[in-house]
JSON list of C-alpha atoms in Angstrom, two decimals:
[
{"chain": "A", "resi": 1, "resn": "MET", "atom": "CA", "xyz": [-0.95, -7.07, -44.22]},
{"chain": "A", "resi": 2, "resn": "ALA", "atom": "CA", "xyz": [2.69, -5.76, -44.24]},
{"chain": "A", "resi": 3, "resn": "LEU", "atom": "CA", "xyz": [5.30, -8.35, -42.94]},
{"chain": "A", "resi": 4, "resn": "TRP", "atom": "CA", "xyz": [6.82, -5.82, -40.66]},
{"chain": "A", "resi": 5, "resn": "PHE", "atom": "CA", "xyz": [3.32, -5.05, -38.98]},
{"chain": "A", "resi": 6, "resn": "LEU", "atom": "CA", "xyz": [2.72, -8.72, -38.50]},
{"chain": "A", "resi": 7, "resn": "HIS", "atom": "CA", "xyz": [6.14, -8.93, -36.73]},
{"chain": "A", "resi": 8, "resn": "LEU", "atom": "CA", "xyz": [5.33, -6.11, -34.55]},
{"chain": "A", "resi": 9, "resn": "LEU", "atom": "CA", "xyz": [2.01, -7.74, -33.55]},
{"chain": "A", "resi": 10, "resn": "SER", "atom": "CA", "xyz": [3.76, -10.94, -32.78]},
{"chain": "A", "resi": 11, "resn": "VAL", "atom": "CA", "xyz": [6.31, -9.25, -30.61]},
{"chain": "A", "resi": 12, "resn": "TYR", "atom": "CA", "xyz": [3.72, -7.30, -28.69]},
{"chain": "A", "resi": 13, "resn": "TYR", "atom": "CA", "xyz": [1.63, -10.39, -28.20]},
{"chain": "A", "resi": 14, "resn": "PHE", "atom": "CA", "xyz": [4.37, -12.78, -26.97]},
{"chain": "A", "resi": 15, "resn": "SER", "atom": "CA", "xyz": [5.93, -9.98, -24.75]},
{"chain": "A", "resi": 16, "resn": "CYS", "atom": "CA", "xyz": [2.52, -9.48, -23.16]},
{"chain": "A", "resi": 17, "resn": "VAL", "atom": "CA", "xyz": [1.78, -13.08, -22.65]},
{"chain": "A", "resi": 18, "resn": "ASP", "atom": "CA", "xyz": [5.27, -14.10, -21.39]},
{"chain": "A", "resi": 19, "resn": "ALA", "atom": "CA", "xyz": [5.75, -11.35, -18.85]},
{"chain": "A", "resi": 20, "resn": "THR", "atom": "CA", "xyz": [5.61, -10.63, -15.24]},
{"chain": "A", "resi": 21, "resn": "VAL", "atom": "CA", "xyz": [3.64, -7.53, -13.98]},
{"chain": "A", "resi": 22, "resn": "PHE", "atom": "CA", "xyz": [5.26, -5.13, -11.60]},
{"chain": "A", "resi": 23, "resn": "MET", "atom": "CA", "xyz": [2.58, -2.62, -10.15]},
{"chain": "A", "resi": 24, "resn": "LEU", "atom": "CA", "xyz": [4.24, 0.33, -8.70]},
{"chain": "A", "resi": 25, "resn": "HIS", "atom": "CA", "xyz": [2.33, 2.24, -6.08]},
{"chain": "A", "resi": 26, "resn": "ASN", "atom": "CA", "xyz": [3.46, 5.53, -4.47]},
{"chain": "A", "resi": 27, "resn": "ASN", "atom": "CA", "xyz": [1.78, 5.29, -1.01]},
{"chain": "A", "resi": 28, "resn": "CYS", "atom": "CA", "xyz": [3.82, 8.33, 0.15]},
{"chain": "A", "resi": 29, "resn": "LYS", "atom": "CA", "xyz": [2.64, 11.92, 0.76]},
{"chain": "A", "resi": 30, "resn": "ASN", "atom": "CA", "xyz": [5.09, 13.34, -1.72]},
{"chain": "A", "resi": 31, "resn": "PRO", "atom": "CA", "xyz": [6.24, 12.40, -5.38]},
{"chain": "A", "resi": 32, "resn": "VAL", "atom": "CA", "xyz": [8.67, 9.45, -5.81]},
{"chain": "A", "resi": 33, "resn": "TRP", "atom": "CA", "xyz": [10.70, 8.92, -8.86]},
{"chain": "A", "resi": 34, "resn": "PRO", "atom": "CA", "xyz": [11.36, 5.29, -9.36]},
{"chain": "A", "resi": 35, "resn": "GLY", "atom": "CA", "xyz": [14.72, 4.34, -10.63]},
{"chain": "A", "resi": 36, "resn": "PHE", "atom": "CA", "xyz": [15.74, 1.18, -12.48]},
{"chain": "A", "resi": 37, "resn": "HIS", "atom": "CA", "xyz": [18.91, -0.81, -13.10]},
{"chain": "A", "resi": 38, "resn": "SER", "atom": "CA", "xyz": [19.15, -3.84, -15.19]},
{"chain": "A", "resi": 39, "resn": "ALA", "atom": "CA", "xyz": [21.71, -6.70, -15.34]},
{"chain": "A", "resi": 40, "resn": "VAL", "atom": "CA", "xyz": [23.98, -6.82, -18.21]},
{"chain": "A", "resi": 41, "resn": "GLY", "atom": "CA", "xyz": [22.12, -7.82, -21.40]},
{"chain": "A", "resi": 42, "resn": "LYS", "atom": "CA", "xyz": [18.66, -7.32, -19.78]},
{"chain": "A", "resi": 43, "resn": "PRO", "atom": "CA", "xyz": [16.26, -4.50, -21.07]},
{"chain": "A", "resi": 44, "resn": "LEU", "atom": "CA", "xyz": [15.99, -1.35, -18.86]},
{"chain": "A", "resi": 45, "resn": "LEU", "atom": "CA", "xyz": [12.40, -1.15, -17.40]},
{"chain": "A", "resi": 46, "resn": "GLY", "atom": "CA", "xyz": [10.38, 2.12, -17.43]},
{"chain": "A", "resi": 47, "resn": "ASN", "atom": "CA", "xyz": [12.89, 3.80, -19.60]},
{"chain": "A", "resi": 48, "resn": "GLY", "atom": "CA", "xyz": [15.14, 3.94, -16.57]},
{"chain": "A", "resi": 49, "resn": "GLY", "atom": "CA", "xyz": [12.75, 6.18, -14.50]},
{"chain": "A", "resi": 50, "resn": "PHE", "atom": "CA", "xyz": [9.72, 8.44, -14.15]},
{"chain": "A", "resi": 51, "resn": "LYS", "atom": "CA", "xyz": [7.69, 10.53, -11.68]},
{"chain": "A", "resi": 52, "resn": "LEU", "atom": "CA", "xyz": [5.11, 8.84, -9.54]},
{"chain": "A", "resi": 53, "resn": "LYS", "atom": "CA", "xyz": [2.62, 11.21, -7.90]},
{"chain": "A", "resi": 54, "resn": "PRO", "atom": "CA", "xyz": [1.08, 10.55, -4.49]},
{"chain": "A", "resi": 55, "resn": "GLY", "atom": "CA", "xyz": [-1.48, 7.77, -4.65]},
{"chain": "A", "resi": 56, "resn": "GLN", "atom": "CA", "xyz": [-0.55, 7.11, -8.27]},
{"chain": "A", "resi": 57, "resn": "LYS", "atom": "CA", "xyz": [0.00, 3.35, -9.63]},
{"chain": "A", "resi": 58, "resn": "VAL", "atom": "CA", "xyz": [1.88, 2.53, -12.80]},
{"chain": "A", "resi": 59, "resn": "ARG", "atom": "CA", "xyz": [1.88, -0.96, -14.39]},
{"chain": "A", "resi": 60, "resn": "ILE", "atom": "CA", "xyz": [5.09, -2.24, -15.82]},
{"chain": "A", "resi": 61, "resn": "SER", "atom": "CA", "xyz": [5.48, -5.45, -17.89]},
{"chain": "A", "resi": 62, "resn": "VAL", "atom": "CA", "xyz": [8.65, -7.41, -17.03]},
{"chain": "A", "resi": 63, "resn": "PRO", "atom": "CA", "xyz": [10.25, -9.94, -19.51]},
{"chain": "A", "resi": 64, "resn": "LYS", "atom": "CA", "xyz": [10.32, -13.37, -17.83]},
{"chain": "A", "resi": 65, "resn": "ASP", "atom": "CA", "xyz": [14.23, -13.57, -17.53]},
{"chain": "A", "resi": 66, "resn": "TRP", "atom": "CA", "xyz": [14.75, -10.11, -16.34]},
{"chain": "A", "resi": 67, "resn": "SER", "atom": "CA", "xyz": [16.88, -9.32, -13.31]},
{"chain": "A", "resi": 68, "resn": "GLY", "atom": "CA", "xyz": [18.04, -5.90, -11.82]},
{"chain": "A", "resi": 69, "resn": "ARG", "atom": "CA", "xyz": [16.99, -3.63, -9.09]},
{"chain": "A", "resi": 70, "resn": "LEU", "atom": "CA", "xyz": [14.73, -0.63, -8.49]},
{"chain": "A", "resi": 71, "resn": "TRP", "atom": "CA", "xyz": [14.42, 2.01, -5.80]},
{"chain": "A", "resi": 72, "resn": "GLY", "atom": "CA", "xyz": [12.66, 5.26, -5.19]},
{"chain": "A", "resi": 73, "resn": "ARG", "atom": "CA", "xyz": [14.07, 8.78, -5.37]},
{"chain": "A", "resi": 74, "resn": "SER", "atom": "CA", "xyz": [12.88, 11.72, -3.39]},
{"chain": "A", "resi": 75, "resn": "GLY", "atom": "CA", "xyz": [13.07, 15.52, -3.82]},
{"chain": "A", "resi": 76, "resn": "CYS", "atom": "CA", "xyz": [13.76, 15.53, -7.54]},
{"chain": "A", "resi": 77, "resn": "THR", "atom": "CA", "xyz": [13.77, 18.50, -10.01]},
{"chain": "A", "resi": 78, "resn": "PHE", "atom": "CA", "xyz": [14.20, 17.88, -13.71]},
{"chain": "A", "resi": 79, "resn": "ASN", "atom": "CA", "xyz": [14.08, 20.07, -16.69]},
{"chain": "A", "resi": 80, "resn": "LYS", "atom": "CA", "xyz": [12.36, 19.13, -19.97]},
{"chain": "A", "resi": 81, "resn": "LYS", "atom": "CA", "xyz": [15.39, 17.34, -21.16]},
{"chain": "A", "resi": 82, "resn": "GLY", "atom": "CA", "xyz": [15.34, 15.06, -18.03]},
{"chain": "A", "resi": 83, "resn": "LEU", "atom": "CA", "xyz": [18.28, 16.71, -16.48]},
{"chain": "A", "resi": 84, "resn": "GLY", "atom": "CA", "xyz": [18.29, 17.72, -12.84]},
{"chain": "A", "resi": 85, "resn": "THR", "atom": "CA", "xyz": [19.06, 16.29, -9.35]},
{"chain": "A", "resi": 86, "resn": "CYS", "atom": "CA", "xyz": [17.37, 14.34, -6.47]},
{"chain": "A", "resi": 87, "resn": "VAL", "atom": "CA", "xyz": [17.73, 14.91, -2.81]},
{"chain": "A", "resi": 88, "resn": "THR", "atom": "CA", "xyz": [18.04, 10.99, -2.30]},
{"chain": "A", "resi": 89, "resn": "GLY", "atom": "CA", "xyz": [18.60, 8.18, -4.71]},
{"chain": "A", "resi": 90, "resn": "ASP", "atom": "CA", "xyz": [19.97, 10.36, -7.46]},
{"chain": "A", "resi": 91, "resn": "CYS", "atom": "CA", "xyz": [21.33, 8.64, -10.61]},
{"chain": "A", "resi": 92, "resn": "GLY", "atom": "CA", "xyz": [23.69, 10.93, -12.23]},
{"chain": "A", "resi": 93, "resn": "GLY", "atom": "CA", "xyz": [21.26, 13.92, -12.49]},
{"chain": "A", "resi": 94, "resn": "LEU", "atom": "CA", "xyz": [19.09, 11.92, -14.91]},
{"chain": "A", "resi": 95, "resn": "LEU", "atom": "CA", "xyz": [15.56, 11.29, -14.87]},
{"chain": "A", "resi": 96, "resn": "ARG", "atom": "CA", "xyz": [16.09, 8.06, -16.85]},
{"chain": "A", "resi": 97, "resn": "CYS", "atom": "CA", "xyz": [18.72, 6.12, -14.92]},
{"chain": "A", "resi": 98, "resn": "THR", "atom": "CA", "xyz": [21.21, 3.96, -16.82]},
{"chain": "A", "resi": 99, "resn": "SER", "atom": "CA", "xyz": [22.51, 0.59, -15.34]},
{"chain": "A", "resi": 100, "resn": "SER", "atom": "CA", "xyz": [25.40, 2.02, -13.44]},
{"chain": "A", "resi": 101, "resn": "ASN", "atom": "CA", "xyz": [24.76, 5.43, -12.10]},
{"chain": "A", "resi": 102, "resn": "SER", "atom": "CA", "xyz": [22.78, 5.31, -8.82]},
{"chain": "A", "resi": 103, "resn": "VAL", "atom": "CA", "xyz": [24.02, 7.17, -5.84]},
{"chain": "A", "resi": 104, "resn": "PRO", "atom": "CA", "xyz": [23.18, 5.48, -2.58]},
{"chain": "A", "resi": 105, "resn": "PRO", "atom": "CA", "xyz": [22.09, 5.73, 0.10]},
{"chain": "A", "resi": 106, "resn": "ALA", "atom": "CA", "xyz": [18.70, 4.15, -1.06]},
{"chain": "A", "resi": 107, "resn": "THR", "atom": "CA", "xyz": [16.47, 1.41, -0.26]},
{"chain": "A", "resi": 108, "resn": "PHE", "atom": "CA", "xyz": [16.67, -1.18, -2.93]},
{"chain": "A", "resi": 109, "resn": "VAL", "atom": "CA", "xyz": [14.49, -4.04, -4.38]},
{"chain": "A", "resi": 110, "resn": "ASP", "atom": "CA", "xyz": [16.69, -6.73, -6.00]},
{"chain": "A", "resi": 111, "resn": "PHE", "atom": "CA", "xyz": [14.85, -9.06, -8.24]},
{"chain": "A", "resi": 112, "resn": "SER", "atom": "CA", "xyz": [15.92, -11.96, -10.55]},
{"chain": "A", "resi": 113, "resn": "GLN", "atom": "CA", "xyz": [13.90, -14.33, -12.58]},
{"chain": "A", "resi": 114, "resn": "GLU", "atom": "CA", "xyz": [14.93, -17.63, -14.06]},
{"chain": "A", "resi": 115, "resn": "SER", "atom": "CA", "xyz": [12.66, -20.64, -13.68]},
{"chain": "A", "resi": 116, "resn": "THR", "atom": "CA", "xyz": [11.77, -19.01, -10.24]},
{"chain": "A", "resi": 117, "resn": "ASP", "atom": "CA", "xyz": [11.72, -15.58, -8.92]},
{"chain": "A", "resi": 118, "resn": "PHE", "atom": "CA", "xyz": [14.04, -14.44, -6.24]},
{"chain": "A", "resi": 119, "resn": "TYR", "atom": "CA", "xyz": [13.73, -10.99, -4.62]},
{"chain": "A", "resi": 120, "resn": "ASP", "atom": "CA", "xyz": [14.62, -9.05, -1.53]},
{"chain": "A", "resi": 121, "resn": "VAL", "atom": "CA", "xyz": [14.68, -5.59, 0.13]},
{"chain": "A", "resi": 122, "resn": "SER", "atom": "CA", "xyz": [18.20, -4.41, 0.63]},
{"chain": "A", "resi": 123, "resn": "LEU", "atom": "CA", "xyz": [19.70, -1.82, 3.13]},
{"chain": "A", "resi": 124, "resn": "ILE", "atom": "CA", "xyz": [23.23, -2.81, 2.27]},
{"chain": "A", "resi": 125, "resn": "TYR", "atom": "CA", "xyz": [23.59, 0.55, 0.44]},
{"chain": "A", "resi": 126, "resn": "GLY", "atom": "CA", "xyz": [21.71, 2.57, 2.99]},
{"chain": "A", "resi": 127, "resn": "TYR", "atom": "CA", "xyz": [18.16, 3.69, 3.36]},
{"chain": "A", "resi": 128, "resn": "ASN", "atom": "CA", "xyz": [16.00, 6.62, 2.07]},
{"chain": "A", "resi": 129, "resn": "MET", "atom": "CA", "xyz": [12.45, 5.58, 2.27]},
{"chain": "A", "resi": 130, "resn": "PRO", "atom": "CA", "xyz": [9.94, 2.56, 3.15]},
{"chain": "A", "resi": 131, "resn": "LEU", "atom": "CA", "xyz": [9.81, 0.07, 0.31]},
{"chain": "A", "resi": 132, "resn": "SER", "atom": "CA", "xyz": [7.91, -3.36, -0.01]},
{"chain": "A", "resi": 133, "resn": "ILE", "atom": "CA", "xyz": [7.58, -6.03, -2.60]},
{"chain": "A", "resi": 134, "resn": "ILE", "atom": "CA", "xyz": [4.34, -8.12, -2.25]},
{"chain": "A", "resi": 135, "resn": "PRO", "atom": "CA", "xyz": [3.74, -11.19, -4.40]},
{"chain": "A", "resi": 136, "resn": "LYS", "atom": "CA", "xyz": [0.31, -11.59, -6.03]},
{"chain": "A", "resi": 137, "resn": "GLY", "atom": "CA", "xyz": [-0.51, -15.20, -6.91]},
{"chain": "A", "resi": 138, "resn": "GLY", "atom": "CA", "xyz": [2.07, -17.59, -7.77]},
{"chain": "A", "resi": 139, "resn": "SER", "atom": "CA", "xyz": [3.35, -20.73, -6.03]},
{"chain": "A", "resi": 140, "resn": "GLY", "atom": "CA", "xyz": [6.11, -21.65, -3.81]},
{"chain": "A", "resi": 141, "resn": "MET", "atom": "CA", "xyz": [7.73, -19.50, -1.04]},
{"chain": "A", "resi": 142, "resn": "CYS", "atom": "CA", "xyz": [5.79, -16.36, -2.22]},
{"chain": "A", "resi": 143, "resn": "GLN", "atom": "CA", "xyz": [6.37, -14.19, 0.84]},
{"chain": "A", "resi": 144, "resn": "PRO", "atom": "CA", "xyz": [6.29, -10.24, 0.91]},
{"chain": "A", "resi": 145, "resn": "CYS", "atom": "CA", "xyz": [9.66, -8.51, 1.83]},
{"chain": "A", "resi": 146, "resn": "ARG", "atom": "CA", "xyz": [9.28, -5.08, 3.50]},
{"chain": "A", "resi": 147, "resn": "CYS", "atom": "CA", "xyz": [11.06, -2.19, 5.04]},
{"chain": "A", "resi": 148, "resn": "VAL", "atom": "CA", "xyz": [8.10, -0.25, 6.25]},
{"chain": "A", "resi": 149, "resn": "SER", "atom": "CA", "xyz": [9.72, 1.41, 9.19]},
{"chain": "A", "resi": 150, "resn": "ASP", "atom": "CA", "xyz": [10.92, 5.14, 8.91]},
{"chain": "A", "resi": 151, "resn": "LEU", "atom": "CA", "xyz": [14.57, 4.41, 9.63]},
{"chain": "A", "resi": 152, "resn": "ASN", "atom": "CA", "xyz": [15.64, 8.04, 9.19]},
{"chain": "A", "resi": 153, "resn": "PRO", "atom": "CA", "xyz": [14.87, 9.48, 12.65]},
{"chain": "A", "resi": 154, "resn": "LYS", "atom": "CA", "xyz": [16.73, 6.21, 14.17]},
{"chain": "A", "resi": 155, "resn": "CYS", "atom": "CA", "xyz": [19.64, 6.59, 12.05]},
{"chain": "A", "resi": 156, "resn": "PRO", "atom": "CA", "xyz": [23.02, 6.77, 13.96]},
{"chain": "A", "resi": 157, "resn": "SER", "atom": "CA", "xyz": [24.54, 10.10, 13.87]},
{"chain": "A", "resi": 158, "resn": "LYS", "atom": "CA", "xyz": [27.52, 9.27, 11.75]},
{"chain": "A", "resi": 159, "resn": "LEU", "atom": "CA", "xyz": [25.41, 7.74, 9.17]},
{"chain": "A", "resi": 160, "resn": "ARG", "atom": "CA", "xyz": [22.93, 10.68, 8.61]},
{"chain": "A", "resi": 161, "resn": "VAL", "atom": "CA", "xyz": [22.33, 12.50, 5.49]},
{"chain": "A", "resi": 162, "resn": "ARG", "atom": "CA", "xyz": [20.89, 15.83, 6.24]},
{"chain": "A", "resi": 163, "resn": "ARG", "atom": "CA", "xyz": [19.12, 18.33, 3.96]},
{"chain": "A", "resi": 164, "resn": "LYS", "atom": "CA", "xyz": [18.15, 21.81, 5.53]},
{"chain": "A", "resi": 165, "resn": "GLY", "atom": "CA", "xyz": [18.40, 20.34, 9.09]},
{"chain": "A", "resi": 166, "resn": "LYS", "atom": "CA", "xyz": [16.27, 17.24, 8.34]},
{"chain": "A", "resi": 167, "resn": "VAL", "atom": "CA", "xyz": [17.53, 13.70, 8.12]},
{"chain": "A", "resi": 168, "resn": "VAL", "atom": "CA", "xyz": [16.64, 12.55, 4.57]},
{"chain": "A", "resi": 169, "resn": "ALA", "atom": "CA", "xyz": [18.59, 9.33, 4.34]},
{"chain": "A", "resi": 170, "resn": "CYS", "atom": "CA", "xyz": [20.89, 6.99, 6.24]},
{"chain": "A", "resi": 171, "resn": "LYS", "atom": "CA", "xyz": [23.99, 5.77, 4.89]},
{"chain": "A", "resi": 172, "resn": "SER", "atom": "CA", "xyz": [25.45, 2.32, 5.42]},
{"chain": "A", "resi": 173, "resn": "ALA", "atom": "CA", "xyz": [28.58, 1.90, 7.69]},
{"chain": "A", "resi": 174, "resn": "CYS", "atom": "CA", "xyz": [30.47, 0.79, 4.54]},
{"chain": "A", "resi": 175, "resn": "MET", "atom": "CA", "xyz": [29.83, 4.13, 2.84]},
{"chain": "A", "resi": 176, "resn": "VAL", "atom": "CA", "xyz": [30.93, 6.10, 5.81]},
{"chain": "A", "resi": 177, "resn": "PHE", "atom": "CA", "xyz": [33.93, 4.23, 7.12]},
{"chain": "A", "resi": 178, "resn": "GLY", "atom": "CA", "xyz": [34.92, 2.06, 4.07]},
{"chain": "A", "resi": 179, "resn": "THR", "atom": "CA", "xyz": [36.91, -0.66, 6.07]},
{"chain": "A", "resi": 180, "resn": "PRO", "atom": "CA", "xyz": [36.75, -4.36, 5.24]},
{"chain": "A", "resi": 181, "resn": "ARG", "atom": "CA", "xyz": [34.88, -5.00, 8.46]},
{"chain": "A", "resi": 182, "resn": "TYR", "atom": "CA", "xyz": [31.97, -2.91, 7.48]},
{"chain": "A", "resi": 183, "resn": "CYS", "atom": "CA", "xyz": [32.07, -3.61, 3.78]},
{"chain": "A", "resi": 184, "resn": "CYS", "atom": "CA", "xyz": [32.71, -7.38, 4.04]},
{"chain": "A", "resi": 185, "resn": "THR", "atom": "CA", "xyz": [35.67, -7.21, 1.73]},
{"chain": "A", "resi": 186, "resn": "PHE", "atom": "CA", "xyz": [39.20, -8.69, 1.49]},
{"chain": "A", "resi": 187, "resn": "SER", "atom": "CA", "xyz": [39.83, -10.94, 4.78]},
{"chain": "A", "resi": 188, "resn": "TYR", "atom": "CA", "xyz": [36.22, -10.22, 5.80]},
{"chain": "A", "resi": 189, "resn": "ALA", "atom": "CA", "xyz": [34.63, -11.44, 2.45]},
{"chain": "A", "resi": 190, "resn": "ASN", "atom": "CA", "xyz": [32.88, -14.58, 4.09]},
{"chain": "A", "resi": 191, "resn": "SER", "atom": "CA", "xyz": [30.17, -15.21, 6.55]},
{"chain": "A", "resi": 192, "resn": "ASP", "atom": "CA", "xyz": [32.56, -16.51, 9.24]},
{"chain": "A", "resi": 193, "resn": "LYS", "atom": "CA", "xyz": [34.36, -13.29, 9.60]},
{"chain": "A", "resi": 194, "resn": "CYS", "atom": "CA", "xyz": [31.86, -10.61, 8.46]},
{"chain": "A", "resi": 195, "resn": "LYS", "atom": "CA", "xyz": [29.42, -10.42, 11.42]},
{"chain": "A", "resi": 196, "resn": "PRO", "atom": "CA", "xyz": [26.72, -7.84, 12.31]},
{"chain": "A", "resi": 197, "resn": "THR", "atom": "CA", "xyz": [27.80, -4.45, 13.76]},
{"chain": "A", "resi": 198, "resn": "ARG", "atom": "CA", "xyz": [26.15, -1.99, 16.04]},
{"chain": "A", "resi": 199, "resn": "TYR", "atom": "CA", "xyz": [25.10, -0.15, 12.86]},
{"chain": "A", "resi": 200, "resn": "SER", "atom": "CA", "xyz": [23.69, -3.11, 11.03]},
{"chain": "A", "resi": 201, "resn": "HIS", "atom": "CA", "xyz": [21.70, -3.96, 14.21]},
{"chain": "A", "resi": 202, "resn": "VAL", "atom": "CA", "xyz": [19.96, -0.56, 14.03]},
{"chain": "A", "resi": 203, "resn": "PHE", "atom": "CA", "xyz": [18.89, -1.34, 10.38]},
{"chain": "A", "resi": 204, "resn": "LYS", "atom": "CA", "xyz": [17.92, -4.91, 11.37]},
{"chain": "A", "resi": 205, "resn": "ARG", "atom": "CA", "xyz": [15.62, -3.80, 14.34]},
{"chain": "A", "resi": 206, "resn": "ALA", "atom": "CA", "xyz": [13.83, -1.33, 12.03]},
{"chain": "A", "resi": 207, "resn": "CYS", "atom": "CA", "xyz": [13.46, -3.74, 9.12]},
{"chain": "A", "resi": 208, "resn": "PRO", "atom": "CA", "xyz": [13.70, -7.34, 10.15]},
{"chain": "A", "resi": 209, "resn": "SER", "atom": "CA", "xyz": [13.09, -8.98, 6.65]},
{"chain": "A", "resi": 210, "resn": "ALA", "atom": "CA", "xyz": [15.53, -6.73, 4.82]},
{"chain": "A", "resi": 211, "resn": "TYR", "atom": "CA", "xyz": [19.27, -7.29, 4.28]},
{"chain": "A", "resi": 212, "resn": "SER", "atom": "CA", "xyz": [21.02, -5.09, 6.74]},
{"chain": "A", "resi": 213, "resn": "TYR", "atom": "CA", "xyz": [24.62, -6.03, 5.62]},
{"chain": "A", "resi": 214, "resn": "PRO", "atom": "CA", "xyz": [26.08, -8.30, 2.86]},
{"chain": "A", "resi": 215, "resn": "TYR", "atom": "CA", "xyz": [26.16, -11.53, 4.90]},
{"chain": "A", "resi": 216, "resn": "ASP", "atom": "CA", "xyz": [22.96, -10.90, 6.67]},
{"chain": "A", "resi": 217, "resn": "ASP", "atom": "CA", "xyz": [20.27, -13.84, 6.63]},
{"chain": "A", "resi": 218, "resn": "PRO", "atom": "CA", "xyz": [16.79, -12.44, 6.58]},
{"chain": "A", "resi": 219, "resn": "PRO", "atom": "CA", "xyz": [14.19, -14.71, 8.24]},
{"chain": "A", "resi": 220, "resn": "ILE", "atom": "CA", "xyz": [11.93, -14.67, 5.17]},
{"chain": "A", "resi": 221, "resn": "PHE", "atom": "CA", "xyz": [13.07, -16.77, 2.23]},
{"chain": "A", "resi": 222, "resn": "THR", "atom": "CA", "xyz": [11.44, -16.02, -1.04]},
{"chain": "A", "resi": 223, "resn": "SER", "atom": "CA", "xyz": [11.30, -18.32, -4.10]},
{"chain": "A", "resi": 224, "resn": "CYS", "atom": "CA", "xyz": [8.16, -17.69, -6.26]},
{"chain": "A", "resi": 225, "resn": "LYS", "atom": "CA", "xyz": [6.90, -18.98, -9.39]},
{"chain": "A", "resi": 226, "resn": "GLY", "atom": "CA", "xyz": [4.24, -17.33, -11.61]},
{"chain": "A", "resi": 227, "resn": "ALA", "atom": "CA", "xyz": [3.42, -14.27, -9.50]},
{"chain": "A", "resi": 228, "resn": "ASN", "atom": "CA", "xyz": [2.97, -10.62, -10.24]},
{"chain": "A", "resi": 229, "resn": "TYR", "atom": "CA", "xyz": [4.24, -8.10, -7.82]},
{"chain": "A", "resi": 230, "resn": "LEU", "atom": "CA", "xyz": [3.04, -4.94, -6.02]},
{"chain": "A", "resi": 231, "resn": "ILE", "atom": "CA", "xyz": [5.99, -2.66, -5.27]},
{"chain": "A", "resi": 232, "resn": "LYS", "atom": "CA", "xyz": [4.89, -0.07, -2.75]},
{"chain": "A", "resi": 233, "resn": "PHE", "atom": "CA", "xyz": [6.76, 3.10, -1.67]},
{"chain": "A", "resi": 234, "resn": "CYS", "atom": "CA", "xyz": [5.90, 4.09, 1.81]}
]
């Protein structure tokens, strides 16, 4: 048997054995286009993005040392070359996102694997749809993190993103006002100075286990080993 073929077999075997599984499930009534970012030097999952039909599930193998984030895009239209646009969560008009081109507001899942998995649901860059990460198996503090509330109708008027008269996303206060108080920058870049605001309180009430601003402290601590993960949109 050719050496190159044996090499391919070994790569496939070890990547399958030494991998975590993300099961992405679109529980929404409309299509969702998952997007992916990877940390520097880490492989890009799912070719950067794809379409997920209502009710559809897609399994993705994740290398054991992967770290990055994923989110859902809505109202997307792409041509055969993968060029187009999304109403929310767009990433530079590309079906296949790169590592630096997402456009908030969007609900994010942040994920980091070392010897232990750490993950969270973040509204620091705003909100566009419900999103959950639910561990399956594993040991340690394997807790689900969720933002299952529809935050768009509750979004403060100054933070609303509208499309054809409908609220389709909710910006963060940092995105709208850009001040150190809301962005937790400069003299506010520490937990003593950067405190919740009336805007982050709206996010927190809707999704208690998600990060609502940079120095938020969600009540659920996640530190999980050896699990696979269900990631559910809506």
